[in-house]
Amino acid sequence: DVGGGIIVLIFSLLLLTGGLMGLCKILKFLFLGAVKKALIKATRMNDYVAILGGVIMTVIVQSSSVTTSALTPLCGVGALPLEKMLPLTLGANIGTTATALIA
């Protein structure tokens, strides 16, 4: 019983690690191509417009955690500068408040 649990634990950790590495490779491939140009254009906007974009994204997906979790890997692969993540994250938090007020 213990041996089977250890095998399943090791297998699940390998799957998790492989999945995360695959996700990073796919994101790097996507955001180093044509999508990166669109992302660069979007990051040139004013910070107040970026806050509004974060609010809109969060109201659409109904979760600031999803918005923030989507932005974090983009910063990790270098597609989104950290200076632009802050206004988007603030907008995501404001969007969560707006979503709660609507409900």
One Martini backbone bead per residue (centre of mass of N, CA, C, O) as a GRO file, in nm:
protein
  103
    1ASP     BB    1   0.059   0.063  -0.022
    2VAL     BB    2   0.306   0.250   0.008
    3GLY     BB    3   0.437   0.192  -0.267
    4GLY     BB    4   0.201   0.298  -0.441
    5GLY     BB    5   0.206   0.589  -0.329
    6ILE     BB    6   0.494   0.657  -0.421
    7ILE     BB    7   0.452   0.610  -0.722
    8VAL     BB    8   0.222   0.818  -0.760
    9LEU     BB    9   0.380   1.063  -0.660
   10ILE     BB   10   0.606   1.057  -0.870
   11PHE     BB   11   0.424   1.064  -1.119
   12SER     BB   12   0.279   1.335  -1.052
   13LEU     BB   13   0.537   1.511  -1.044
   14LEU     BB   14   0.620   1.456  -1.336
   15LEU     BB   15   0.365   1.568  -1.468
   16LEU     BB   16   0.379   1.853  -1.350
   17THR     BB   17   0.659   1.929  -1.458
   18GLY     BB   18   0.603   1.872  -1.758
   19GLY     BB   19   0.366   2.070  -1.788
   20LEU     BB   20   0.519   2.332  -1.709
   21MET     BB   21   0.737   2.311  -1.926
   22GLY     BB   22   0.543   2.307  -2.167
   23LEU     BB   23   0.408   2.580  -2.111
   24CYS     BB   24   0.664   2.753  -2.138
   25LYS     BB   25   0.731   2.672  -2.430
   26ILE     BB   26   0.466   2.766  -2.559
   27LEU     BB   27   0.477   3.061  -2.466
   28LYS     BB   28   0.744   3.129  -2.599
   29PHE     BB   29   0.655   3.066  -2.888
   30LEU     BB   30   0.412   3.263  -2.904
   31PHE     BB   31   0.567   3.536  -2.775
   32LEU     BB   32   0.797   3.538  -3.022
   33GLY     BB   33   0.599   3.627  -3.228
   34ALA     BB   34   0.321   3.789  -3.339
   35VAL     BB   35   0.202   3.834  -3.051
   36LYS     BB   36   0.421   4.023  -2.943
   37LYS     BB   37   0.340   4.273  -3.102
   38ALA     BB   38   0.062   4.309  -2.966
   39LEU     BB   39   0.172   4.326  -2.676
   40ILE     BB   40   0.350   4.575  -2.717
   41LYS     BB   41   0.120   4.762  -2.798
   42ALA     BB   42  -0.039   4.725  -2.529
   43THR     BB   43   0.210   4.829  -2.338
   44ARG     BB   44   0.206   5.139  -2.451
   45MET     BB   45   0.002   5.217  -2.271
   46ASN     BB   46  -0.151   5.361  -2.042
   47ASP     BB   47  -0.194   5.293  -1.710
   48TYR     BB   48  -0.501   5.356  -1.698
   49VAL     BB   49  -0.573   5.167  -1.931
   50ALA     BB   50  -0.459   4.912  -1.793
   51ILE     BB   51  -0.657   4.911  -1.562
   52LEU     BB   52  -0.906   4.885  -1.741
   53GLY     BB   53  -0.816   4.615  -1.867
   54GLY     BB   54  -0.818   4.457  -1.598
   55VAL     BB   55  -1.115   4.497  -1.540
   56ILE     BB   56  -1.228   4.365  -1.796
   57MET     BB   57  -1.097   4.088  -1.767
   58THR     BB   58  -1.223   4.024  -1.487
   59VAL     BB   59  -1.523   4.048  -1.564
   60ILE     BB   60  -1.514   3.822  -1.775
   61VAL     BB   61  -1.372   3.586  -1.577
   62GLN     BB   62  -1.444   3.638  -1.258
   63SER     BB   63  -1.112   3.662  -1.189
   64SER     BB   64  -0.813   3.767  -1.052
   65SER     BB   65  -0.652   3.503  -1.049
   66VAL     BB   66  -0.659   3.448  -1.351
   67THR     BB   67  -0.528   3.708  -1.445
   68THR     BB   68  -0.265   3.683  -1.278
   69SER     BB   69  -0.191   3.393  -1.382
   70ALA     BB   70  -0.159   3.494  -1.681
   71LEU     BB   71   0.066   3.720  -1.631
   72THR     BB   72   0.309   3.580  -1.494
   73PRO     BB   73   0.428   3.413  -1.739
   74LEU     BB   74   0.476   3.663  -1.917
   75CYS     BB   75   0.700   3.771  -1.734
   76GLY     BB   76   0.881   3.516  -1.735
   77VAL     BB   77   0.929   3.533  -2.067
   78GLY     BB   78   0.932   3.861  -2.140
   79ALA     BB   79   0.651   3.982  -2.267
   80LEU     BB   80   0.604   4.132  -1.984
   81PRO     BB   81   0.645   4.394  -1.809
   82LEU     BB   82   0.643   4.482  -1.478
   83GLU     BB   83   0.529   4.775  -1.515
   84LYS     BB   84   0.254   4.648  -1.652
   85MET     BB   85   0.146   4.454  -1.428
   86LEU     BB   86   0.046   4.641  -1.206
   87PRO     BB   87  -0.204   4.774  -1.345
   88LEU     BB   88  -0.340   4.503  -1.415
   89THR     BB   89  -0.366   4.406  -1.119
   90LEU     BB   90  -0.528   4.642  -1.013
   91GLY     BB   91  -0.762   4.597  -1.212
   92ALA     BB   92  -0.831   4.315  -1.109
   93ASN     BB   93  -0.913   4.406  -0.822
   94ILE     BB   94  -1.134   4.601  -0.913
   95GLY     BB   95  -1.297   4.387  -1.074
   96THR     BB   96  -1.374   4.217  -0.829
   97THR     BB   97  -1.537   4.437  -0.692
   98ALA     BB   98  -1.737   4.480  -0.924
   99THR     BB   99  -1.844   4.190  -0.929
  100ALA     BB  100  -1.952   4.194  -0.635
  101LEU     BB  101  -2.152   4.432  -0.679
  102ILE     BB  102  -2.325   4.292  -0.896
  103ALA     BB  103  -2.395   4.044  -0.704
   0.00000   0.00000   0.00000
